[in-house]
Every structure is written in structure tokens, then in C-alpha cells.
mmCIF file of C-alpha atoms in Angstrom:
data_model
loop_
_atom_site.group_PDB
_atom_site.id
_atom_site.type_symbol
_atom_site.label_atom_id
_atom_site.label_comp_id
_atom_site.label_asym_id
_atom_site.label_seq_id
_atom_site.Cartn_x
_atom_site.Cartn_y
_atom_site.Cartn_z
ATOM 1 C CA MET Y 135 -46.648 148.474 80.949
ATOM 2 C CA PRO Y 136 -44.346 150.319 78.491
ATOM 3 C CA LEU Y 137 -44.695 154.028 77.902
ATOM 4 C CA GLN Y 138 -47.525 154.743 75.478
ATOM 5 C CA GLY Y 139 -48.277 157.778 73.296
ATOM 6 C CA PRO Y 140 -50.102 160.913 74.355
ATOM 7 C CA GLU Y 141 -53.315 159.622 72.917
ATOM 8 C CA SER Y 142 -53.392 156.766 75.472
ATOM 9 C CA GLY Y 143 -54.527 159.005 78.293
ATOM 10 C CA ILE Y 144 -51.754 157.965 80.680
ATOM 11 C CA THR Y 145 -50.036 160.457 83.020
ATOM 12 C CA TRP Y 146 -46.527 161.105 81.697
ATOM 13 C CA LYS Y 147 -45.281 162.029 85.166
ATOM 14 C CA ASP Y 148 -45.764 158.387 86.233
ATOM 15 C CA TYR Y 149 -43.188 157.338 83.694
ATOM 16 C CA GLN Y 150 -40.830 160.378 83.673
ATOM 17 C CA ILE Y 151 -37.184 159.540 84.389
ATOM 18 C CA SER Y 152 -35.765 162.632 86.105
ATOM 19 C CA THR Y 153 -32.505 161.206 87.387
ATOM 20 C CA PRO Y 154 -29.549 163.560 86.804
ATOM 21 C CA THR Y 155 -27.531 162.432 83.819
ATOM 22 C CA PHE Y 156 -24.340 161.473 85.695
ATOM 23 C CA GLN Y 157 -26.332 159.241 88.080
ATOM 24 C CA LEU Y 158 -28.357 157.345 85.458
ATOM 25 C CA THR Y 159 -28.241 153.560 85.972
ATOM 26 C CA SER Y 160 -28.537 150.786 83.487
ATOM 27 C CA ILE Y 161 -32.032 150.235 84.824
ATOM 28 C CA GLU Y 162 -33.204 153.575 83.485
ATOM 29 C CA LYS Y 163 -31.018 153.426 80.384
ATOM 30 C CA PRO Y 164 -29.346 150.123 79.662
ATOM 31 C CA ASP Y 165 -26.212 151.564 78.107
ATOM 32 C CA PHE Y 166 -25.504 153.968 81.077
ATOM 33 C CA SER Y 167 -23.832 153.536 84.433
ATOM 34 C CA PRO Y 168 -23.526 155.912 87.399
ATOM 35 C CA PHE Y 169 -20.023 154.536 87.957
ATOM 36 C CA LEU Y 170 -16.630 154.945 86.389
ATOM 37 C CA VAL Y 171 -14.573 151.782 86.682
ATOM 38 C CA HIS Y 172 -10.785 151.266 86.341
ATOM 39 C CA MET Y 173 -10.227 147.736 85.126
ATOM 40 C CA THR Y 174 -7.079 145.822 86.180
ATOM 41 C CA GLY Y 175 -5.701 142.427 87.327
ATOM 42 C CA ARG Y 176 -5.958 140.768 90.707
ATOM 43 C CA ASN Y 177 -2.470 141.644 92.039
ATOM 44 C CA GLU Y 178 -2.693 145.106 90.584
ATOM 45 C CA LEU Y 179 -6.048 145.778 92.352
ATOM 46 C CA ILE Y 180 -4.533 144.748 95.726
ATOM 47 C CA SER Y 181 -1.614 147.066 95.059
ATOM 48 C CA ILE Y 182 -3.930 149.911 94.161
ATOM 49 C CA LEU Y 183 -6.028 149.523 97.270
ATOM 50 C CA LYS Y 184 -2.915 149.485 99.493
ATOM 51 C CA GLY Y 185 -1.198 152.286 97.602
ATOM 52 C CA ASP Y 186 1.893 150.088 97.113
ATOM 53 C CA ASN Y 187 2.113 151.059 93.484
ATOM 54 C CA ALA Y 188 2.780 154.741 94.225
ATOM 55 C CA PRO Y 189 6.134 156.116 93.071
ATOM 56 C CA ASN Y 190 8.823 157.236 95.467
ATOM 57 C CA GLY Y 191 7.977 160.584 97.067
ATOM 58 C CA VAL Y 192 4.189 160.186 96.797
ATOM 59 C CA ILE Y 193 2.749 159.786 100.318
ATOM 60 C CA ILE Y 194 -0.340 157.651 100.590
ATOM 61 C CA LYS Y 195 -2.274 158.052 103.830
ATOM 62 C CA GLU Y 196 -3.841 155.147 105.681
ATOM 63 C CA GLU Y 197 -7.140 153.873 104.291
ATOM 64 C CA SER Y 198 -6.258 155.370 100.896
ATOM 65 C CA GLY Y 199 -5.255 153.966 97.554
ATOM 66 C CA TYR Y 200 -3.412 155.113 94.416
ATOM 67 C CA LEU Y 201 -4.110 154.893 90.667
ATOM 68 C CA LYS Y 202 -1.026 155.333 88.522
ATOM 69 C CA SER Y 203 -1.047 157.559 85.432
ATOM 70 C CA VAL Y 204 0.235 156.042 82.160
ATOM 71 C CA ILE Y 205 0.623 157.269 78.629
ATOM 72 C CA PRO Y 206 -1.848 155.466 76.302
ATOM 73 C CA THR Y 207 -0.305 153.847 73.224
ATOM 74 C CA PHE Y 208 -2.029 153.435 69.898
ATOM 75 C CA ASP Y 209 -1.007 152.857 66.323
ATOM 76 C CA GLY Y 210 0.714 155.702 64.556
ATOM 77 C CA ASN Y 211 0.183 158.395 67.218
ATOM 78 C CA HIS Y 212 2.575 157.517 70.042
ATOM 79 C CA LYS Y 213 5.095 160.063 68.830
ATOM 80 C CA TYR Y 214 2.585 162.849 69.248
ATOM 81 C CA TYR Y 215 1.013 161.730 72.523
ATOM 82 C CA ASN Y 216 2.769 162.243 75.846
ATOM 83 C CA SER Y 217 -0.013 162.899 78.334
ATOM 84 C CA PRO Y 218 -0.153 160.498 81.295
ATOM 85 C CA VAL Y 219 -3.697 159.670 82.362
ATOM 86 C CA VAL Y 220 -5.743 157.349 84.579
ATOM 87 C CA CYS Y 221 -8.362 155.502 82.508
ATOM 88 C CA PHE Y 222 -11.869 154.566 83.434
ATOM 89 C CA THR Y 223 -14.812 153.060 81.576
ATOM 90 C CA GLU Y 224 -18.445 154.106 81.897
ATOM 91 C CA SER Y 225 -19.667 150.738 80.589
ATOM 92 C CA PRO Y 226 -22.530 149.342 82.631
ATOM 93 C CA LEU Y 227 -21.356 146.727 85.177
ATOM 94 C CA PHE Y 228 -23.116 143.871 83.399
ATOM 95 C CA ALA Y 229 -21.158 144.651 80.196
ATOM 96 C CA ILE Y 230 -17.642 145.046 81.644
ATOM 97 C CA ASP Y 231 -16.579 141.409 81.081
ATOM 98 C CA PHE Y 232 -16.952 142.056 77.383
ATOM 99 C CA PHE Y 233 -13.460 143.655 77.606
ATOM 100 C CA ARG Y 234 -11.747 140.308 78.142
ATOM 101 C CA TYR Y 235 -13.432 138.849 75.179
ATOM 102 C CA ARG Y 236 -12.626 141.768 72.935
ATOM 103 C CA SER Y 237 -9.006 142.347 73.950
ATOM 104 C CA PHE Y 238 -6.325 139.535 74.073
ATOM 105 C CA ARG Y 239 -4.179 141.809 76.306
ATOM 106 C CA ARG Y 240 -6.960 142.273 78.811
ATOM 107 C CA TRP Y 241 -7.658 138.530 78.891
ATOM 108 C CA GLN Y 242 -3.979 137.773 79.250
ATOM 109 C CA LEU Y 243 -3.796 140.206 82.241
ATOM 110 C CA ASP Y 244 -6.970 138.593 83.659
ATOM 111 C CA GLN Y 245 -8.707 141.943 83.892
ATOM 112 C CA GLN Y 246 -11.887 140.790 85.533
ATOM 113 C CA PHE Y 247 -11.006 142.974 88.513
ATOM 114 C CA GLY Y 248 -11.858 146.645 88.849
ATOM 115 C CA ILE Y 249 -12.403 149.555 91.142
ATOM 116 C CA GLY Y 250 -15.275 151.977 90.586
ATOM 117 C CA PHE Y 251 -16.241 155.412 91.774
ATOM 118 C CA ALA Y 252 -19.365 157.562 91.513
ATOM 119 C CA LYS Y 253 -19.272 159.283 88.175
ATOM 120 C CA HIS Y 254 -20.624 162.613 89.456
ATOM 121 C CA ASN Y 255 -17.907 162.697 92.173
ATOM 122 C CA LEU Y 256 -15.035 162.152 89.764
ATOM 123 C CA ILE Y 257 -16.376 164.777 87.456
ATOM 124 C CA LYS Y 258 -16.792 167.349 90.213
ATOM 125 C CA GLU Y 259 -13.754 166.560 92.394
ATOM 126 C CA ASN Y 260 -11.149 165.205 89.959
ATOM 127 C CA ASP Y 261 -12.082 166.826 86.659
ATOM 128 C CA VAL Y 262 -12.444 163.362 85.024
ATOM 129 C CA ARG Y 263 -13.824 163.792 81.508
ATOM 130 C CA PRO Y 264 -14.936 161.543 78.594
ATOM 131 C CA VAL Y 265 -12.486 160.827 75.822
ATOM 132 C CA VAL Y 266 -12.961 162.871 72.643
ATOM 133 C CA TYR Y 267 -13.012 160.479 69.671
ATOM 134 C CA LEU Y 268 -11.959 162.009 66.366
ATOM 135 C CA ASP Y 269 -11.217 160.626 62.953
ATOM 136 C CA SER Y 270 -7.542 159.517 62.846
ATOM 137 C CA GLU Y 271 -6.349 162.340 60.551
ATOM 138 C CA THR Y 272 -8.009 165.104 62.560
ATOM 139 C CA ASN Y 273 -6.784 163.552 65.769
ATOM 140 C CA SER Y 274 -3.159 163.543 64.608
ATOM 141 C CA ALA Y 275 -3.414 167.120 63.315
ATOM 142 C CA LEU Y 276 -4.832 168.339 66.623
ATOM 143 C CA LEU Y 277 -2.155 166.542 68.597
ATOM 144 C CA ARG Y 278 0.565 168.167 66.444
ATOM 145 C CA LEU Y 279 -1.056 171.557 66.954
ATOM 146 C CA CYS Y 280 -1.170 170.979 70.768
ATOM 147 C CA ASN Y 281 2.506 169.951 70.857
ATOM 148 C CA LYS Y 282 3.661 172.905 68.764
ATOM 149 C CA ILE Y 283 1.875 175.438 70.947
ATOM 150 C CA GLU Y 284 3.060 173.624 74.077
ATOM 151 C CA SER Y 285 6.679 173.712 72.940
ATOM 152 C CA GLY Y 286 6.545 177.348 71.821
ATOM 153 C CA ASP Y 287 7.144 176.435 68.151
ATOM 154 C CA LEU Y 288 3.852 177.981 67.177
ATOM 155 C CA LYS Y 289 2.192 181.144 68.383
ATOM 156 C CA ILE Y 290 -1.267 182.378 67.489
ATOM 157 C CA THR Y 291 -1.982 186.085 67.149
ATOM 158 C CA ASP Y 292 -5.089 188.157 66.872
ATOM 159 C CA LYS Y 293 -5.960 190.863 64.268
ATOM 160 C CA GLU Y 294 -3.757 193.302 66.199
ATOM 161 C CA HIS Y 295 -0.871 190.919 66.033
ATOM 162 C CA LYS Y 296 -0.996 190.326 69.754
ATOM 163 C CA THR Y 297 -0.149 186.751 70.899
ATOM 164 C CA VAL Y 298 -3.163 184.826 72.176
ATOM 165 C CA ASP Y 299 -2.245 182.082 74.663
ATOM 166 C CA PHE Y 300 -4.302 178.892 74.069
ATOM 167 C CA SER Y 301 -1.795 176.660 75.896
ATOM 168 C CA GLN Y 302 -3.969 176.098 78.999
ATOM 169 C CA SER Y 303 -7.072 175.259 77.018
ATOM 170 C CA LEU Y 304 -5.213 172.880 74.756
ATOM 171 C CA ALA Y 305 -3.502 171.277 77.738
ATOM 172 C CA LYS Y 306 -6.915 170.231 79.034
ATOM 173 C CA ILE Y 307 -8.034 168.973 75.612
ATOM 174 C CA LYS Y 308 -4.907 167.071 74.578
ATOM 175 C CA PRO Y 309 -5.144 164.254 77.258
ATOM 176 C CA LEU Y 310 -8.726 163.475 76.115
ATOM 177 C CA LEU Y 311 -7.904 163.000 72.397
ATOM 178 C CA PHE Y 312 -8.161 159.548 70.856
ATOM 179 C CA PRO Y 313 -8.439 158.397 67.259
ATOM 180 C CA LEU Y 314 -11.443 156.491 65.936
ATOM 181 C CA LEU Y 315 -8.967 154.286 63.962
ATOM 182 C CA GLU Y 316 -11.667 153.991 61.389
ATOM 183 C CA ASP Y 317 -9.212 152.684 58.833
ATOM 184 C CA LYS Y 318 -8.271 149.670 61.014
ATOM 185 C CA SER Y 319 -9.924 146.295 60.721
ATOM 186 C CA SER Y 320 -10.875 146.377 64.412
ATOM 187 C CA GLN Y 321 -12.441 149.867 64.039
ATOM 188 C CA GLY Y 322 -10.874 151.275 67.179
ATOM 189 C CA PHE Y 323 -11.707 151.335 70.859
ATOM 190 C CA MET Y 324 -14.992 153.237 71.220
ATOM 191 C CA TRP Y 325 -16.358 150.135 72.942
ATOM 192 C CA GLU Y 326 -14.241 151.035 75.964
ATOM 193 C CA ARG Y 327 -16.478 154.060 76.703
ATOM 194 C CA GLU Y 328 -13.360 155.692 78.155
ATOM 195 C CA TRP Y 329 -13.055 158.585 80.563
ATOM 196 C CA ARG Y 330 -9.723 160.035 81.772
ATOM 197 C CA TYR Y 331 -8.174 161.705 84.755
ATOM 198 C CA SER Y 332 -5.297 163.808 83.501
ATOM 199 C CA SER Y 333 -2.421 164.157 85.926
ATOM 200 C CA PRO Y 334 1.208 162.955 85.805
ATOM 201 C CA GLU Y 335 1.052 162.471 89.606
ATOM 202 C CA GLY Y 336 -1.703 159.890 89.377
ATOM 203 C CA MET Y 337 -4.811 159.799 91.535
ATOM 204 C CA ILE Y 338 -4.839 159.365 95.313
ATOM 205 C CA PHE Y 339 -8.279 158.395 96.702
ATOM 206 C CA PRO Y 340 -9.710 157.552 100.107
ATOM 207 C CA HIS Y 341 -11.297 154.122 100.516
ATOM 208 C CA SER Y 342 -14.507 155.929 101.429
ATOM 209 C CA ALA Y 343 -14.750 157.128 97.784
ATOM 210 C CA ILE Y 344 -14.961 153.555 96.396
ATOM 211 C CA LYS Y 345 -18.441 152.542 95.220
ATOM 212 C CA VAL Y 346 -17.729 149.360 93.286
ATOM 213 C CA ILE Y 347 -15.264 146.515 93.400
ATOM 214 C CA CYS Y 348 -15.296 143.975 90.598
ATOM 215 C CA CYS Y 349 -13.899 140.546 91.516
ATOM 216 C CA PRO Y 350 -14.741 136.855 91.391
ATOM 217 C CA ARG Y 351 -16.315 135.414 94.542
ATOM 218 C CA ASN Y 352 -13.240 133.378 95.484
ATOM 219 C CA GLU Y 353 -11.023 136.481 95.468
ATOM 220 C CA ARG Y 354 -12.960 138.609 98.005
ATOM 221 C CA GLN Y 355 -11.100 137.803 101.225
ATOM 222 C CA GLU Y 356 -7.959 139.846 100.897
ATOM 223 C CA ILE Y 357 -9.961 142.765 99.372
ATOM 224 C CA GLU Y 358 -12.366 142.678 102.314
ATOM 225 C CA GLU Y 359 -9.489 142.605 104.784
ATOM 226 C CA ILE Y 360 -8.095 145.877 103.221
ATOM 227 C CA LEU Y 361 -11.410 147.699 103.014
ATOM 228 C CA LYS Y 362 -12.899 146.546 106.298
ATOM 229 C CA ASP Y 363 -15.569 148.991 107.496
ATOM 230 C CA TYR Y 364 -15.944 150.669 104.136
ATOM 231 C CA LEU Y 365 -17.402 147.477 102.627
ATOM 232 C CA GLN Y 366 -20.940 148.398 103.813
ATOM 233 C CA ASN Y 367 -21.034 151.214 101.252
ATOM 234 C CA ILE Y 368 -19.343 149.274 98.401
ATOM 235 C CA GLN Y 369 -21.048 147.156 95.817
ATOM 236 C CA ILE Y 370 -19.041 144.033 95.178
ATOM 237 C CA VAL Y 371 -19.830 142.699 91.723
ATOM 238 C CA GLU Y 372 -19.225 138.909 91.533
ATOM 239 C CA SER Y 373 -20.974 138.317 88.240
ATOM 240 C CA TRP Y 374 -21.697 140.527 85.273
ATOM 241 C CA LYS Y 375 -25.418 140.012 85.250
ATOM 242 C CA GLU Y 376 -27.977 142.810 85.162
ATOM 243 C CA TYR Y 377 -29.354 141.851 88.574
ATOM 244 C CA ASP Y 378 -26.479 143.653 90.338
ATOM 245 C CA ASP Y 379 -27.688 146.901 88.874
ATOM 246 C CA VAL Y 380 -31.291 146.104 89.833
ATOM 247 C CA VAL Y 381 -30.188 145.747 93.487
ATOM 248 C CA GLU Y 382 -28.293 149.048 93.341
ATOM 249 C CA PHE Y 383 -31.230 150.838 91.714
ATOM 250 C CA LEU Y 384 -33.613 149.640 94.446
ATOM 251 C CA LYS Y 385 -31.136 150.628 97.135
ATOM 252 C CA ARG Y 386 -31.113 154.155 95.751
ATOM 253 C CA ARG Y 387 -34.941 154.257 95.815
ATOM 254 C CA ARG Y 388 -35.266 152.700 99.277
ATOM 255 C CA PRO Y 389 -35.241 156.003 101.306
ATOM 256 C CA GLU Y 390 -38.289 157.126 99.336
ATOM 257 C CA ILE Y 391 -40.219 153.883 99.898
ATOM 258 C CA LEU Y 392 -42.340 153.571 103.044
ATOM 259 C CA ASP Y 393 -43.511 150.321 104.698
ATOM 260 C CA LEU Y 394 -47.180 149.590 104.016
ATOM 261 C CA ASP Y 395 -48.292 150.313 107.590
ATOM 262 C CA GLY Y 396 -46.552 153.689 107.477
ATOM 263 C CA ILE Y 397 -48.687 154.714 104.455
ATOM 264 C CA GLN Y 398 -51.860 154.457 106.550
ATOM 265 C CA LYS Y 399 -50.479 157.050 108.996
ATOM 266 C CA ILE Y 400 -49.948 159.728 106.354
ATOM 267 C CA GLY Y 401 -52.726 162.297 106.277
ATOM 268 C CA ASP Y 402 -51.256 164.739 103.742
ATOM 269 C CA LEU Y 403 -52.618 164.237 100.210
ATOM 270 C CA ALA Y 404 -49.721 166.103 98.596
ATOM 271 C CA ILE Y 405 -47.174 163.781 100.216
ATOM 272 C CA LEU Y 406 -49.198 160.718 99.202
ATOM 273 C CA GLN Y 407 -49.477 161.959 95.618
ATOM 274 C CA LYS Y 408 -45.674 162.456 95.515
ATOM 275 C CA LEU Y 409 -45.102 158.967 96.912
ATOM 276 C CA LYS Y 410 -47.532 157.531 94.360
ATOM 277 C CA ILE Y 411 -45.710 159.181 91.454
ATOM 278 C CA ASN Y 412 -42.319 157.940 92.722
ATOM 279 C CA ASN Y 413 -43.689 154.411 93.227
ATOM 280 C CA GLU Y 414 -45.244 154.320 89.724
ATOM 281 C CA GLN Y 415 -41.949 155.589 88.196
ATOM 282 C CA THR Y 416 -40.019 152.845 89.960
ATOM 283 C CA PHE Y 417 -42.455 150.141 88.926
ATOM 284 C CA ASN Y 418 -42.620 151.279 85.240
ATOM 285 C CA THR Y 419 -38.872 151.621 84.975
ATOM 286 C CA LEU Y 420 -38.127 148.241 86.538
ATOM 287 C CA GLU Y 421 -40.829 146.499 84.581
ATOM 288 C CA ALA Y 422 -39.509 147.892 81.279
ATOM 289 C CA TYR Y 423 -36.034 146.878 82.221
ATOM 290 C CA TYR Y 424 -37.057 143.365 83.100
ATOM 291 C CA SER Y 425 -38.968 142.971 79.929
ATOM 292 C CA VAL Y 426 -35.755 143.666 78.036
ATOM 293 C CA PHE Y 427 -33.391 141.478 80.078
ATOM 294 C CA LYS Y 428 -35.611 138.684 81.423
ATOM 295 C CA GLU Y 429 -34.131 136.250 78.869
ATOM 296 C CA THR Y 430 -30.694 136.652 80.313
ATOM 297 C CA VAL Y 431 -31.284 136.503 84.058
ATOM 298 C CA THR Y 432 -31.459 133.230 85.905
ATOM 299 C CA GLN Y 433 -34.751 131.792 87.055
ATOM 300 C CA LEU Y 434 -33.996 132.623 90.748
ATOM 301 C CA GLU Y 435 -33.210 136.214 89.821
ATOM 302 C CA GLY Y 436 -36.190 136.403 87.627
ATOM 303 C CA ARG Y 437 -38.472 135.357 90.533
ATOM 304 C CA SER Y 438 -36.846 137.935 92.770
ATOM 305 C CA ILE Y 439 -37.427 140.676 90.309
ATOM 306 C CA THR Y 440 -40.997 139.552 89.805
ATOM 307 C CA ASP Y 441 -41.548 139.493 93.512
ATOM 308 C CA THR Y 442 -40.184 143.063 93.710
ATOM 309 C CA LEU Y 443 -42.499 144.196 90.987
ATOM 310 C CA ASN Y 444 -45.435 142.613 92.818
ATOM 311 C CA ASP Y 445 -44.471 144.382 96.039
ATOM 312 C CA ILE Y 446 -44.224 147.717 94.309
ATOM 313 C CA ALA Y 447 -47.581 147.115 92.627
ATOM 314 C CA LYS Y 448 -49.104 146.306 96.049
ATOM 315 C CA THR Y 449 -47.701 149.586 97.441
ATOM 316 C CA SER Y 450 -49.360 151.431 94.562
ATOM 317 C CA ARG Y 451 -52.716 149.808 95.400
ATOM 318 C CA ILE Y 452 -52.421 150.786 99.094
ATOM 319 C CA LEU Y 453 -51.387 154.348 98.158
ATOM 320 C CA ASN Y 454 -54.369 154.577 95.834
ATOM 321 C CA GLU Y 455 -56.721 153.280 98.585
ATOM 322 C CA ARG Y 456 -55.319 155.739 101.063
ATOM 323 C CA ILE Y 457 -55.552 158.637 98.683
ATOM 324 C CA THR Y 458 -59.158 157.697 97.750
ATOM 325 C CA LYS Y 459 -60.127 157.390 101.451
ATOM 326 C CA LEU Y 460 -58.691 160.825 102.243
ATOM 327 C CA GLU Y 461 -60.351 162.361 99.234
ATOM 328 C CA LEU Y 462 -63.769 160.954 100.260
ATOM 329 C CA GLU Y 463 -63.230 162.208 103.808
ATOM 330 C CA GLU Y 464 -62.447 165.644 102.412
ATOM 331 C CA GLU Y 465 -65.471 165.567 100.202
ATOM 332 C CA LYS Y 466 -67.699 164.637 103.193
ATOM 333 C CA ARG Y 467 -66.123 167.412 105.295
ATOM 334 C CA ILE Y 468 -66.813 169.988 102.553
ATOM 335 C CA GLU Y 469 -70.406 168.695 102.161
ATOM 336 C CA LEU Y 470 -71.011 168.816 105.879
ATOM 337 C CA GLU Y 471 -69.580 172.342 105.967
ATOM 338 C CA LYS Y 472 -71.987 173.355 103.207
ATOM 339 C CA VAL Y 473 -74.926 171.847 105.103
ATOM 340 C CA LYS Y 474 -73.913 173.570 108.248
ATOM 341 C CA ASN Y 475 -73.499 176.921 106.521
ATOM 342 C CA THR Y 476 -76.939 176.494 104.820
ATOM 343 C CA GLY Y 477 -78.561 175.728 108.190
ATOM 344 C CA ASN Y 478 -76.949 178.779 109.791
ATOM 345 C CA LYS Y 479 -78.323 180.987 107.021
ATOM 346 C CA VAL Y 480 -81.858 179.542 107.508
ATOM 347 C CA LEU Y 481 -81.652 180.232 111.226
ATOM 348 C CA GLN Y 482 -80.452 183.734 110.625
ATOM 349 C CA LYS Y 483 -83.380 184.448 108.286
ATOM 350 C CA GLY Y 484 -85.840 182.850 110.741
ATOM 351 C CA GLY Y 485 -84.472 185.008 113.509
#
């Protein structure tokens, strides 16, 4: 059942989505992903995983890979832009194949391959940040300003005519700048949902940091041989359907879901109430998701999602029954306690 208004009498907590922003999935918000994915070609992905693409002098340890930094090129601004970056997209996994349909270059390079990392990890550990999209004129002006300050051709002073050094701040901003290209017929590249890691040295990463590999089913073998034991913690996306994200969403919720027999052993009402709220949130979120995307999933996947919803609904029923039973037992205990206390008072008066 979708979220209704305050007048409906429902409990908002049963529907609340409290997932931290950087970990939101496309189940909770269809245009979001908890991953940042670097799209590439088949041979390029193998090279990235092995670290074979690293320049001379860069040492790549075993079970590590390397992403090369490049300078983005775009119409009219290449002369101002000289910041090498590693590019990622935060597009949901089911929408990534859109790139090949939108960009001839990406189709030509067969970029249906990709490597993805947890967004919150790249933000915290690598200072990866989203691109700042500005109108083309403002973007060019800001790039020129960054370059003049960087080269020493322009200095900024305060009211006391003392030089104020903004070079470090602008050095962080400049690699993230990108024009809207609002005057172009294609209207720019905002569809890429781009994030960037700014470093001329590129990005070295351990295989343990990989969360997603995008590749067709028939291309898995060599990738699996490279990643070996790390595969158990990696989601391999073979299609671009929403069901991949449903599975990942349920995996994330699994530690909080008890087997039905286990529920009967819980005697703490507070714990049961918390489990009930979590279960209701999972059910309501997944049901709303499925109601949006059920036209695009296959019949088999549709049955699987329906079965999952039925299982979660059954868990809710058992939780409610267990909570009701414990509440009745508590009421009886309190009533017996009252009767006992009343009897004791009568005996005391009679004595």
C-alpha cells in the first residue's frame, strides 16, 4: 500500500526511509544508487583489474587494480581545462546501459562493462565528489579565474591590501567543473550523473573495495579468475534490469530479518516492535518499487518479487501474533498482581 496522508491514521514510522543518503538504493529512490561505477570496455576492464594500465613508476600491489586519470574534453573549453580525473557515474545499475544508446563513442567502445565501488567509501576515503554543472559562460569564466590564480597571473587582496590565497580551494573546485552546454542541440551531459576523483596519479584500489562488476554473462570467466575469493562480496550485473537492485536491497536487509521460528523465541516487546517496524518498512518500500517497475520485469522475476512480498507479509503477521500474545500475557500478569495485592490488603484488614 502506498504512503497515505496524515488523515489516514497510518503510522508514518512504518513507511519512513531512514537510509543514509550515500547508501540509498534504487529501491528506495529509483533515481539513486549506493554505487559509483566507472564504465569502460571489455579489454580495458581486464587491464584495470590487473593494474596493467598503470604508468611506469606506479607500483600496483597484488590483488589490486588501477584507474587512470584523464583530462575530460568538451566543446570550447579544452584550452581552459587541464585537470586529470577518474570519472564515475551514480546512475542506478538498471539505467547504465542507456549510456551506449546515448553516446556513439560509448557504443563504439562497447562500454557495457564497468567497475563499481560503494559511494560512501569513495566519498570518505578518496574525496570523490559530484560534478558541478554550470551554464557554459559561467563555467568558462570560473575556469579562467582558476587558471589565472593557479599561474600567479591574478592575486586577490583584502581591504588591507594583503594577498588572500584561494589557490587550494580553487584547486579542489576546478576538477569538478563542467558546462551545461545548454546552447548545444544535445543539451550536454547531465545524464551521466558524473562524480570525479581528482588526482594526476590515478586511483589505486584493492580488489576488496569492489562492490559491482558490470559485464555480459559470457564474459565472466576471465574476470572471475582475476577476482577469485573477492567474488563473494561483489555483485555481478549481467543485465540492466531492476531485479538486480531488488536482490541487493534484500541482502542489505537480511541481517535484520529473523527466521519465523526465531520470532517465537523473542520475549522482549521492544525488540519485537523494532523488528515489526523494520519489516513493515521493507514491505512497503519493496511493494511501492514493484508497483512502479512491474511492467518492465520478466514474469519469472515478477513471481519472485511477489513471493518475497508474501514472505515479508507473513513475517509481519507472525510478529503481530507474537506481540499480541506477549501483550495479553503482560495484561494477565498485571491483573493477577492486582488481585493478589487486593487479597493481601483484605487479609491485613481481617488480621
